[in-house]
Coordinates of C-alpha atoms and ligand atoms in Angstrom, one line a residue:
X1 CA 78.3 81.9 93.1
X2 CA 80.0 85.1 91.8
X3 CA 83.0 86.3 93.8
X4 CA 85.5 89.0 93.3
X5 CA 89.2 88.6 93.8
X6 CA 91.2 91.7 94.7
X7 CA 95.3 91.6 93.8
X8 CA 98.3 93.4 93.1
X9 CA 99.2 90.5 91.0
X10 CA 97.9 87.9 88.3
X11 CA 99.9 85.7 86.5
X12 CA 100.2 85.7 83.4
X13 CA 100.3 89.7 83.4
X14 CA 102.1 90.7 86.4
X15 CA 103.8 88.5 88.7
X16 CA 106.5 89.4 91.5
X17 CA 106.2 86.3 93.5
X18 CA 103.6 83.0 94.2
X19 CA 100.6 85.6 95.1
X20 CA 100.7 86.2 91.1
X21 CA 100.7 82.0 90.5
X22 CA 97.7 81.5 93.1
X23 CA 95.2 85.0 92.3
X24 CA 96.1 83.3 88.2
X25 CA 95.2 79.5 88.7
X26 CA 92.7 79.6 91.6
X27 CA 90.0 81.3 89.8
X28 CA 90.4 78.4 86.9
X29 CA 90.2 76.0 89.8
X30 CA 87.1 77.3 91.4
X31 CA 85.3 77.3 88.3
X32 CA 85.1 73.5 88.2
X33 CA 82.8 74.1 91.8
X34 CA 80.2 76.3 90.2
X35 CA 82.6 79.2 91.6
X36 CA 83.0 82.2 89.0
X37 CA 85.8 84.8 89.8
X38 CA 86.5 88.2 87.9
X39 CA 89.8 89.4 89.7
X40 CA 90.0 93.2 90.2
X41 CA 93.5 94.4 89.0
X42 CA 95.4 97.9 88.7
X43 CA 95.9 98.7 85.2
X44 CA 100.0 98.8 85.3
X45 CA 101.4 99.3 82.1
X46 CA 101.4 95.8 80.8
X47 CA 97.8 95.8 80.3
X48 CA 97.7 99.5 78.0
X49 CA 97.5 97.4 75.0
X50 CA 94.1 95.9 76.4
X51 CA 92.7 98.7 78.0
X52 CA 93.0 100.7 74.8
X53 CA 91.6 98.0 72.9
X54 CA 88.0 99.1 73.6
X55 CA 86.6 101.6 75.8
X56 CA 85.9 101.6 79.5
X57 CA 83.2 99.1 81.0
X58 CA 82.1 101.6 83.8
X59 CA 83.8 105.2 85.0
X60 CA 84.0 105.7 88.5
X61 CA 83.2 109.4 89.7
X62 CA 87.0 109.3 91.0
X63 CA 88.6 107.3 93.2
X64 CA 90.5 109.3 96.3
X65 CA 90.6 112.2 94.1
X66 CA 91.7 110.7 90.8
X67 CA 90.3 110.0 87.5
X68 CA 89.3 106.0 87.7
X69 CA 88.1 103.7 85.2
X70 CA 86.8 99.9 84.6
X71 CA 87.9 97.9 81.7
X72 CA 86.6 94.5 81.7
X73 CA 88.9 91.4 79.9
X74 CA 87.6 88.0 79.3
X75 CA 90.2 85.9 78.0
X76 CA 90.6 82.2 77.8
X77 CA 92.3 82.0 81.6
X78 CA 90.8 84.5 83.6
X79 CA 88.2 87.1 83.9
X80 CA 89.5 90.5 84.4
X81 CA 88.8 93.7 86.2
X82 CA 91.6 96.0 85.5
X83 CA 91.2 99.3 87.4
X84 CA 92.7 102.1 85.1
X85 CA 93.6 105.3 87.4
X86 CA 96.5 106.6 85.3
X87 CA 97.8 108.5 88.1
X88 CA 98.4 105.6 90.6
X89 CA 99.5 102.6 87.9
X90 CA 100.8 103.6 84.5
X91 CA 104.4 104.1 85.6
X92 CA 107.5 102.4 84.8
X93 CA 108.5 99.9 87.4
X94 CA 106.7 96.9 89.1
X95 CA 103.7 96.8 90.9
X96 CA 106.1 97.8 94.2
X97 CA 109.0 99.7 92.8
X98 CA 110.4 102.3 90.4
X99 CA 112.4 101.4 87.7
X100 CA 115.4 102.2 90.4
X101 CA 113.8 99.7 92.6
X102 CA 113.1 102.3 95.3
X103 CA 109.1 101.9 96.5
X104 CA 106.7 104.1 94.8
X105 CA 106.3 106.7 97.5
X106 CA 102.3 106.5 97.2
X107 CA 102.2 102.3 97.6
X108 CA 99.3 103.7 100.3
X109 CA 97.5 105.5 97.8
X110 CA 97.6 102.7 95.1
X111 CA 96.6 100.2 97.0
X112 CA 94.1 102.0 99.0
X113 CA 92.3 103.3 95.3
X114 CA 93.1 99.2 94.8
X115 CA 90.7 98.5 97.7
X116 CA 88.4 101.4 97.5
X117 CA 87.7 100.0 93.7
X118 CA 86.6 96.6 95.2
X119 CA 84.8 98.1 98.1
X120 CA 82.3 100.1 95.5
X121 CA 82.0 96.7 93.3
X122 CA 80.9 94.8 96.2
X123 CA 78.8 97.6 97.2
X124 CA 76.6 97.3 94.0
X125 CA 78.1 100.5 92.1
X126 CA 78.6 98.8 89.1
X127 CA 75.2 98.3 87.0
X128 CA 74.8 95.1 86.2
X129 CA 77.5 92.6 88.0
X130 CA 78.0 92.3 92.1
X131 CA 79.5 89.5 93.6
X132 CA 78.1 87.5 96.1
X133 CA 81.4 87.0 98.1
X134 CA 84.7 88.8 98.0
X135 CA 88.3 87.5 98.2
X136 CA 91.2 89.4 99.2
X137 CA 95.1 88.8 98.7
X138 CA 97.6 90.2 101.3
X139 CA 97.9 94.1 102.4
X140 CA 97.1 95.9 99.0
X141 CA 93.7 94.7 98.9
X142 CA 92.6 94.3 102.5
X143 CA 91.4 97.9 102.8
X144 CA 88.5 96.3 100.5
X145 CA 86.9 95.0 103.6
X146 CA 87.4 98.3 105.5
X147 CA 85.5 100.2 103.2
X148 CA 82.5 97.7 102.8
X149 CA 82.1 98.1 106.0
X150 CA 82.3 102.0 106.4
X151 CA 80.0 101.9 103.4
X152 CA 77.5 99.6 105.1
X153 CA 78.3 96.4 102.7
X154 CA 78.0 93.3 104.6
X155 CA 78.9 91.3 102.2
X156 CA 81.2 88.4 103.8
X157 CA 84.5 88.8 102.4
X158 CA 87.7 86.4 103.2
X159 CA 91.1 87.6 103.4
X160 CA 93.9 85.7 102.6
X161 CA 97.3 85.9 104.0
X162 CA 100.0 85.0 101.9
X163 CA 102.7 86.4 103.6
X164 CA 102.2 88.4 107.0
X165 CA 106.0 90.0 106.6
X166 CA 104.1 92.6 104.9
X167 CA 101.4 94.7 106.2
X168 CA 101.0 98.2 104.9
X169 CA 102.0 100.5 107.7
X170 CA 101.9 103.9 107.3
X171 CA 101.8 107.0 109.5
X172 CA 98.2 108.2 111.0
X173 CA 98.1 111.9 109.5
X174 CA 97.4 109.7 105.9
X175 CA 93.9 108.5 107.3
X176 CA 91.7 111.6 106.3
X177 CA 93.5 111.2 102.3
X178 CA 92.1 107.3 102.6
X179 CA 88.4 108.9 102.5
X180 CA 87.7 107.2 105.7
X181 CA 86.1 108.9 108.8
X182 CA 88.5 108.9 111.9
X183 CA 86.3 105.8 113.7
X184 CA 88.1 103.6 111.4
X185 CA 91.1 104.9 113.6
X186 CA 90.5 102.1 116.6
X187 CA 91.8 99.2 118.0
X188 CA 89.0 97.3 116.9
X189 CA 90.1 98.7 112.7
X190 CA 93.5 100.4 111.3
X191 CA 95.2 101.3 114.5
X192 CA 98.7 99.4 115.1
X193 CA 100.9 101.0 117.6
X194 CA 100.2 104.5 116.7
X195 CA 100.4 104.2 112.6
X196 CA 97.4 102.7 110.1
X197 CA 98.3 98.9 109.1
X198 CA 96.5 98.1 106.0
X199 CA 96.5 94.2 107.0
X200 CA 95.1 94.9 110.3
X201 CA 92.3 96.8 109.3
X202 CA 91.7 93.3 106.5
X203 CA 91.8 91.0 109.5
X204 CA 89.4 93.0 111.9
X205 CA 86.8 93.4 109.2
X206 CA 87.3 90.1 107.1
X207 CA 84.6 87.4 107.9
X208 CA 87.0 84.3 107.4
X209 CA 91.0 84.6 107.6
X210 CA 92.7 81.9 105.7
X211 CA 96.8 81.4 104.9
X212 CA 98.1 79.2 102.5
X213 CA 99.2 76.5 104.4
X214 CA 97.8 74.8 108.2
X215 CA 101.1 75.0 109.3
X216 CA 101.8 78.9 109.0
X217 CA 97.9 79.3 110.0
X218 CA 99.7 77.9 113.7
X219 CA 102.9 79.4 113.5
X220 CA 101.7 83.1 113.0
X221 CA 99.5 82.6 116.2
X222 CA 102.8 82.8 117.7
X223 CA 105.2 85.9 118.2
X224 CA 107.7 84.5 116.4
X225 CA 105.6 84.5 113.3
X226 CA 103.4 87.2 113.9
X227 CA 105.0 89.9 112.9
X228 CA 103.3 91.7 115.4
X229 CA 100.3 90.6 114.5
X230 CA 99.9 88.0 116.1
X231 CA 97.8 89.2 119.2
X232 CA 95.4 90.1 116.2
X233 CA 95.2 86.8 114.6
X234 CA 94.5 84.8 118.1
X235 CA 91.6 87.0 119.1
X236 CA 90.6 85.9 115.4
X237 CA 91.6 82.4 115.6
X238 CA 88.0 80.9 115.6
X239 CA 87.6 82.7 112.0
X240 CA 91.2 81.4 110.6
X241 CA 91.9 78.6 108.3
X242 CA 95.1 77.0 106.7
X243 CA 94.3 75.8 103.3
X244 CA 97.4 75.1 100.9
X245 CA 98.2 76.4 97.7
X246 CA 97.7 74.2 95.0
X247 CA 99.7 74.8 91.4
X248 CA 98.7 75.6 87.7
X249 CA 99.3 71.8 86.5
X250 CA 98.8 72.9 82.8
X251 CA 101.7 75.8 83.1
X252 CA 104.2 73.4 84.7
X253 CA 103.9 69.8 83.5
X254 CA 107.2 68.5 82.2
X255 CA 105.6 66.7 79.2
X256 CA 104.0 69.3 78.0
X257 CA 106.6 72.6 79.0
X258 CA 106.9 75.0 75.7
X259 CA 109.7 76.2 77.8
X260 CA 111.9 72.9 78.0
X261 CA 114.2 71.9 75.4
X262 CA 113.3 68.2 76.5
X263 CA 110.0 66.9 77.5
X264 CA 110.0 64.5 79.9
X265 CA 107.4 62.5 82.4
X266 CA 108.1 59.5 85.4
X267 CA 108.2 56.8 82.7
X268 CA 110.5 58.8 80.7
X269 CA 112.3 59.9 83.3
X270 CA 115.7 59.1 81.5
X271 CA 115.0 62.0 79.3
X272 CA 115.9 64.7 82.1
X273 CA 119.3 64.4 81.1
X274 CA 118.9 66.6 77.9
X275 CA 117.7 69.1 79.8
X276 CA 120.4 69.1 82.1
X277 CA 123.1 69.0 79.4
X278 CA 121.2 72.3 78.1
X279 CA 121.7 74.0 81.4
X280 CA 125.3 73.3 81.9
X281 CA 125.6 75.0 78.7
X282 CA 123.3 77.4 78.8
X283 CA 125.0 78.7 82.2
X284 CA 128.1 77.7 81.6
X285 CA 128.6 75.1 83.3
X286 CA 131.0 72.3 83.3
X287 CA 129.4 69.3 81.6
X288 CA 129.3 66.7 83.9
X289 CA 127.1 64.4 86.2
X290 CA 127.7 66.3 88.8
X291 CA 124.8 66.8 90.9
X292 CA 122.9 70.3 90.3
X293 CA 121.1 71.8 93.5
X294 CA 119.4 75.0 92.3
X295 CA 117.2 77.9 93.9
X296 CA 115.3 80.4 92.1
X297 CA 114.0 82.4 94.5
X298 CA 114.1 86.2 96.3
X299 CA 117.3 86.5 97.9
X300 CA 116.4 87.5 100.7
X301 CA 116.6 86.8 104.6
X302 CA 112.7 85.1 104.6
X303 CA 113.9 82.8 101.7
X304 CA 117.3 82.0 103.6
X305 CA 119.5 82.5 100.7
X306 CA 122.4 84.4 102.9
X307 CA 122.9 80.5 104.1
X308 CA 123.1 79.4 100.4
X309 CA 126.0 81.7 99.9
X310 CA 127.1 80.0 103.2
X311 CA 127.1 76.7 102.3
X312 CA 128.1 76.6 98.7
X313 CA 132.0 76.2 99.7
X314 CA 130.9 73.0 101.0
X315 CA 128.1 71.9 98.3
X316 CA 131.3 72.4 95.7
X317 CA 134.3 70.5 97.7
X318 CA 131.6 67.9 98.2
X319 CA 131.0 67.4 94.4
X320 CA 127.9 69.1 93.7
X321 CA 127.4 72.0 91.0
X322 CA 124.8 75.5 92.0
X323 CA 122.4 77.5 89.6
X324 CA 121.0 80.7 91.6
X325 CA 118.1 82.3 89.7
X326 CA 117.1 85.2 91.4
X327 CA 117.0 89.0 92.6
X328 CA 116.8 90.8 96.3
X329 CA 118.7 92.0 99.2
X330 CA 121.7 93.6 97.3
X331 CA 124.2 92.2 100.4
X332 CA 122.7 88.3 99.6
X333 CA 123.3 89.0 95.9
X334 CA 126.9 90.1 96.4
X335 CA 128.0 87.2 98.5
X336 CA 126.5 84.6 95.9
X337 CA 128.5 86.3 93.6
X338 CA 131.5 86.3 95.0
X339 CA 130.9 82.6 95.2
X340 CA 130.1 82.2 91.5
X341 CA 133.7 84.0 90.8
X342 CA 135.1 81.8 93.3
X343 CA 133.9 78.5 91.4
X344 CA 134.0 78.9 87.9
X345 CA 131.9 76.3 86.3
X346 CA 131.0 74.9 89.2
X347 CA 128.5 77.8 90.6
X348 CA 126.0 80.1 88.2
X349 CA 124.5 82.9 89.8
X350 CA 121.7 84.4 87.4
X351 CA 120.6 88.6 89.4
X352 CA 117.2 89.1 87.6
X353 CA 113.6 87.2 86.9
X354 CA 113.2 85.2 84.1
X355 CA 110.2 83.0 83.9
X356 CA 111.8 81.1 80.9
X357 CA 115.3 80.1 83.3
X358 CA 113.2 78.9 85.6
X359 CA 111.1 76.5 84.0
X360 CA 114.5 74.9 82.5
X361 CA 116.4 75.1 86.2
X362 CA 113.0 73.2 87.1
X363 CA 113.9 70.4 84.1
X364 CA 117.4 70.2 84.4
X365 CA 118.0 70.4 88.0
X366 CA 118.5 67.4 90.5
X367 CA 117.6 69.6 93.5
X368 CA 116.2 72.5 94.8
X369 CA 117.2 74.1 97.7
X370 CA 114.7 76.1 99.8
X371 CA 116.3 77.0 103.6
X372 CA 113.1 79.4 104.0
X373 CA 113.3 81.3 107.9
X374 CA 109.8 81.3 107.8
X375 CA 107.6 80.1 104.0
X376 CA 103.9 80.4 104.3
X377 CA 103.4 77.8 101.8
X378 CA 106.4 77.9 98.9
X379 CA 105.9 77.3 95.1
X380 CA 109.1 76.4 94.2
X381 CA 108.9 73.3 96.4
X382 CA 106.2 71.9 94.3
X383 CA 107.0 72.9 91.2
X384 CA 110.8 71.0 92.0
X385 CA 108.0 67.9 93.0
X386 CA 106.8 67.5 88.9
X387 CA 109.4 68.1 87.3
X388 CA 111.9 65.3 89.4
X389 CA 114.0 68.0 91.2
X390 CA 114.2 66.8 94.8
X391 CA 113.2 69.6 97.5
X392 CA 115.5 70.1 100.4
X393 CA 114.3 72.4 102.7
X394 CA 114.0 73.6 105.9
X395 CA 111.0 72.0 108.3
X396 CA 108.9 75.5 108.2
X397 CA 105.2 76.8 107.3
X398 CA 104.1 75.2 103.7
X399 CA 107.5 73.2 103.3
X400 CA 106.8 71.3 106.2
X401 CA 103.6 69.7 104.9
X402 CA 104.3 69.3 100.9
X403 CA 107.7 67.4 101.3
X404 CA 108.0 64.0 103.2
X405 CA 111.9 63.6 104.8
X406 CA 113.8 60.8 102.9
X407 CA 114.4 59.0 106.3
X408 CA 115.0 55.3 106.1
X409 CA 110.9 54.8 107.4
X410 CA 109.4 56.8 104.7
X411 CA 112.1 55.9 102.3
X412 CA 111.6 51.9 103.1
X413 CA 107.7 52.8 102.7
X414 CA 108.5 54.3 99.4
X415 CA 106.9 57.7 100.2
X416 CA 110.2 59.7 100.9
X417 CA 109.9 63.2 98.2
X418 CA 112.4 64.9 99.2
X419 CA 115.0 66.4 102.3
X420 CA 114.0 68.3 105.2
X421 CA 116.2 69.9 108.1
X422 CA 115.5 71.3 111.6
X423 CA 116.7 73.8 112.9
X424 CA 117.5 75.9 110.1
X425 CA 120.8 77.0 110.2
X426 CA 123.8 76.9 108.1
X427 CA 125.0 73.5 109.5
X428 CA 121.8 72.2 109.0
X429 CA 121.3 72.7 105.4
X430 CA 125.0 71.8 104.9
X431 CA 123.6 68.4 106.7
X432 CA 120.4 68.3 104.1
X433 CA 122.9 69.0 101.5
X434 CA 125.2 66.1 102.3
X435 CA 122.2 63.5 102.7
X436 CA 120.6 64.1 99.5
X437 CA 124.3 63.7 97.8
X438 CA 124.2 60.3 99.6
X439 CA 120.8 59.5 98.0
X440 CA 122.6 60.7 94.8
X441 CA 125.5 58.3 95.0
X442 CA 123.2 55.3 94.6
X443 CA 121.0 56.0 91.1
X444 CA 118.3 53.5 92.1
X445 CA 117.5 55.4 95.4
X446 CA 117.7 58.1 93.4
X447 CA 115.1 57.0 90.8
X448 CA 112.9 56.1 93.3
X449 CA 113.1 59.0 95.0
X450 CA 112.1 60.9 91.7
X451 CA 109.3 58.8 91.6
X452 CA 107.7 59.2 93.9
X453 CA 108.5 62.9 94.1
X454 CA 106.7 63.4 90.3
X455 CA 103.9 61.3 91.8
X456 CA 103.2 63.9 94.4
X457 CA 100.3 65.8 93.5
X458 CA 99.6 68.9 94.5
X459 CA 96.7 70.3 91.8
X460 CA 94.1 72.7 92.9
X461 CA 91.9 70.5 93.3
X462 CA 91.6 69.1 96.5
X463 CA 92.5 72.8 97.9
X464 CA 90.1 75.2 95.3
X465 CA 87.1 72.6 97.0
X466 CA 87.9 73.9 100.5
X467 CA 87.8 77.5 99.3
X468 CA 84.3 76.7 97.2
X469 CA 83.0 74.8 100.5
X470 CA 84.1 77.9 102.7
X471 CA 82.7 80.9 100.3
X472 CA 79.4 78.6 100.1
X473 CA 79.3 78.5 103.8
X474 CA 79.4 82.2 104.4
X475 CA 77.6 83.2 101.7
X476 CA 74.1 81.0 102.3
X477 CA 75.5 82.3 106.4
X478 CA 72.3 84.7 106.9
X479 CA 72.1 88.0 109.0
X480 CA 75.0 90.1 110.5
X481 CA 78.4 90.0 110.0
X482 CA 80.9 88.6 112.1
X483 CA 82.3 92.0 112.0
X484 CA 79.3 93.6 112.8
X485 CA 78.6 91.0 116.1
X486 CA 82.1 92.2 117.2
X487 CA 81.0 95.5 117.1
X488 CA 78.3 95.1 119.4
X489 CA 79.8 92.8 121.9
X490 CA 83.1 95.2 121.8
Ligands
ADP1 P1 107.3 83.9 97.2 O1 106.0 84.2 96.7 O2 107.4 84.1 98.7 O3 108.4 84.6 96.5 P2 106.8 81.2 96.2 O4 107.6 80.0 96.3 O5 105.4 81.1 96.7 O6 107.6 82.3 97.0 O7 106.7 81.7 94.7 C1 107.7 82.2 94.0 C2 107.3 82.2 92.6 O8 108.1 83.2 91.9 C3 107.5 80.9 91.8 O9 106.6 80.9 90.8 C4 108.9 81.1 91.3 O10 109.2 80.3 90.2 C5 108.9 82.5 91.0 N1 110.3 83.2 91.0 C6 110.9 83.6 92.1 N2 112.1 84.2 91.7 C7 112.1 84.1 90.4 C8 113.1 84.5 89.4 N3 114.2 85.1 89.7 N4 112.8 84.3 88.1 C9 111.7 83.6 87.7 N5 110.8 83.2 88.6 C10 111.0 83.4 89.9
GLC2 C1 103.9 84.4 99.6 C2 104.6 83.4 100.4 C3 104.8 82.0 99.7 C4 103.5 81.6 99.1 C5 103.0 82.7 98.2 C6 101.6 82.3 97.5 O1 104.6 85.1 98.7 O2 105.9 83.9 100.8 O3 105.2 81.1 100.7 O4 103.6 80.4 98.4 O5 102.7 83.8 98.9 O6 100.6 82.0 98.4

C-alpha cells in the first residue's frame, strides 16, 4: 500500500515539537507492514541544499497563485516530498514564526498551498506515483481532505489530531484566495462560528479521525477538551480512534546515544552517574547526589510549566536540584528565571531548543517532570521511560496511559514506572514531587523503579500495526465515501 503523509514537520529536518518525532519514525515503522509512506513537506530553508541538488521531480502550474515545484528525496530514513513554493517557505524563521518569533502573517496561505499540494497528488496530477491512502497531521495539512473532495477525489484519507489547541482559524473574506468555491463555506465543511477553521474542514471531510492517545480520543469529546470542537468530533465519534504514539527506538536508546558522554543500559545501570556528573557541570551545577528533576518542554500553560516555576521553592528546600530546557510563553520563561537566580547551583534554566541538551538531561536526569493541563500523548514521558529518568506527571490524555503510579500495589507487583497526580495543581505536583524524593531516599526502590521504568516499551510497533490495519481497512473499503454518505443523508 502507498500512502502520502502531509506535515509541517519531519524530524530529522524540521522539528518544533513531537508532531516532527512521529510524521519522522512512523513512516519507518509502517514499512515493516508492507506500508510505504513519501511525506509531503514545505521546502523551508533547511532543505535548499537538497532541493538544489538536482532539479525538480514535477512543476505544478502554480499553486494559489504562486510558482510551485516537487523535489523528490530518498534518503536512508524517509521518503521525501518537499514542496518548493519560494514565496510561502524560503524565509528565515520556523515553520510558524519569523525570526522575531511573531507568526508569519500568511500561516493560511502556507499551509493551505501545504494541503492544496497533497490534494493534486492524491488526485493523480503527478505522472507516475498516487497513493492509495492519505494521512494528515494537525491543522496545516487538513485542508488536504477539503480539496480532494472539491476536486472529486475520494480517496479515504485519515486525519490525525495531535493537538486540537490548534486549529487554523481565520476570517471568511480569505475563502475565495483558498481557490475553493463558497459551498465549502457550510456547517457541514469550513464554517466555525462565523470564520474558516482549517481543522474543521479535516474532520468533516476525513474518512477516519485518530489522536495519539485513547485517552485524549475521550477527553476531547468533552468541552473541556474540545476546544470548541468538540460538538464536531461527537457527531464524528463513530469514525474516531485513539492510537498512541510510539518512539524512534534507534534515535533514543541510551546504549547506543552519539549524544551521551556515557552509554548506559538496565544492566549497566550504575553508569548513569557519568552522565549526571557531566550535567552538573555542563549546567553548572553543584556536584552532588542530589536528586535532578528536569523538563524540557514548551513553557507554556498546555505543558504546565507556570506550576514548575511554582513549585521549585519547594523541590529546592526539599533537597532536590532543577534543569529547565526549553522556550515559550515569555511570562513562564521569566518566572523560571527568577528562580534559577534565586538558587544558584541548585536550579538551571536553559531559554532555547537544543536537541543535543536534551538527549543528555534525558541521561543524566533522575526525573522528569511533566504537569501537562491537557497532553494528547507526550514524548518526553517516554523518552524519560529508556533512558531511567522517572516520569512524574499529571493523570491527563497520553500521560495517563504510558506511566503506571508508583503506589504500594503496583510497586509491590513490581510494575510501578513512574509518579502520577490528580488534580493537577500546584499542590499536587508539589505532592508527586515529594513522593518520588521518598522513592529516592531508599536506592533499592529506586533501582527497581528504574527497572522497570527502562523495561517499559513503547516502540512503534504494536501502534504503526493499528495504523497499517486501519489504512488497509479503508482502503480495500469499496464505494462512497463516508464524506460523501454524509452528504446525502445531511
Ligand atoms: P509537544 O509536541 O506537545 O511539544 P511532546 O512531548 O509530544 O510535546 O514532544 C516534544 C518533543 O520536543 C520531544 O521530542 C522533546 O524532546 C522536544 N523538545 C521540546 N522542547 C525542547 C527543547 N527546548 N529542546 C530540545 N527538544 C525539545
Ligand atoms: C502534540 C501533542 C503531544 C504529542 C505530539 C505528537 O504536539 O501536544 O502530546 O505527543 O503532538 O503526537
Amino acid at each position: 500500500m502507498k500512502i502520502l503523509s502531509v506535515t509541517s514537520e519531519v524530524f530529522p529536518y524540521i522539528k518544533t515539537g513531537g508532531l516532527a518525532d512521529v510524521t519522522g519514525s512512523l513512516p519507518k515503522a509502517l514499512k515493516v507492514f508492507g506500508v510505504d509512506s513519501i511525506t509531503l513537506v514545505p521546502g523551508y530553508p533547511v532543505f535548499e541544499s537538497l532541493m538544489s541538488a538536482q532539479p525538480p521531480l514535477f512543476r505544478f502550474d502554480e499553486i494559489l497563485g504562486e510558482d510551485a515545484a516537487l523535489h523528490f528525496v530518498q534518503t536512508p530514513d524517509a521518503a521525501l516530498f518537499v514542496l518548493d513554493i519560494p514565496a510561502l517557505y524560503r524565509r528565515p524563521g520556523g515553520p510558524y514564526v519569523n525570526e522575531h518569533g511573531v507568526d508569519h502573517p500568511d500561516n493560511w496561505k502556507r499551509f493551505a498551498a501545504l494541503s492544496l499540494a497533497g490534494a493534486l497528488i492524491a488526485n493523480g496530477e503527478l505522472p507516475g506515483w498516487s497513493p492509495d491512502l492519505v494521512h494528515t497531521h494537525d491543522w496545516q495539512s487538513a485542508l488536504t481532505s477539503v480539496y480532494m473532495r472539491h476536486m472529486g477525489c475520494d480517496k479515504p484519507v485519515v486525519l490525525t489530531i495531535h493537538n486540537i489547541a490548534f486549529q487554523g482559524q481565520y476570517p471568511a473574506a480569505l475563502l475565495p484566495y483558498l481557490h475553493l468555491p463558497p459551498s465549502a463555506f457550510s456547517m457541514d465543511c469550513l464554517e466555525y462560528f462565523g470564520d474558516i477553521c482549517f481543522l474543521k474542514g479535516g474532520l468533516m471531510t476525513s474518512d477516519l479521525i485518530t489522536t495519539v492517545s485513547p485517552t485524549y480520543a475521550r477527553e476531547i469529546l468533552t468541552p473541556r477538551f474540545g476546544m470548541g470542537l468538540d460538538g464536531v468530533l461527537r457527531y464524528r465519534r463513530e469514525d474516531m480512534r485513539g492510537i498512541l504514539n510510539g518512539i524512534d527506538e534507534d534515535v533514543w536508546d541510551p546504549a547506543h546515544d552519539p549524544l551521551l558522554p556515557q552509554a548506559f543500559d538496565v544492566d549497566r545501570l550504575d553508569l548513569k552517574a557519568n552522565n549526571k556528573r557531566a550535567l552538573n557541570a555542563r549546567l553548572g551545577l553543584h556536584d552532588d547526589d542530589a536528586p535532578i528533576f528536569s523538563c524540557i518542554s514548551r513553557l507554556t500553560w498546555q505543558k504546565g510549566m507556570d506550576m514548575v516555576a511554582y513549585a521549585a521553592d519547594y523541590l529546592v528546600f526539599n533537597g532536590g536540584k532543577l534543569v529547565i530546557c526549553g522556550k515559550g510563553d515569555p511570562e513562564i520563561e521569566a518566572m523560571l528565571q527568577a528562580m534559577e537566580a534565586r538558587h544558584p547551583g541548585r536550579i538551571a534554566v536553559n531559554i532555547g531548543y537544543s536537541e543535543e541538551l536534551a538527549h543528555l538531561i534525558h541521561g543524566g536526569s533522575d526525573a522528569i517532570i511533566q504537569p501537562s493541563r491537557f497532553e494528547p500523548c507526550g514524548l518526553t514521558q517516554l523518552y524519560g521511560l529508556r533512558y531511567g529518568a522517572i516520569p512524574v506527571v499529571s493523570r491527563t490524555g497520553g500521560l495517563a496511559e504510558t506511566v503506571i503510579d508508583a503506589n504500594d500495589a503496583a510497586m509491590n507487583a513490581e510494575v510501578a514506572t513512574g509518579f502520577q497526580f490528580h488534580p493537577v495543581t500546584t499542590d499536587g505536583l508539589c505532592h508527586a514531587i515529594r513522593r518520588a524524593m521518598d522513592v529516592y531516599a531508599d536506592p533499592a526502590q529506586w533501582r527497581q523503579l528504574q527497572t522497570q521504568a527502562m523495561k517499559a516499551r513503547f516502540s512503534w510497533e504494536r501502534s504503526a500495526g493499528r495504523y497499517a490495519a486501519l489504512f488497509r481497512s479503508l482502503v480495500s473499503r469499496s464505494g462512497a465515501t463516508g464524506y460523501e454518505i454524509r452528504l446525502a443523508v445531511g
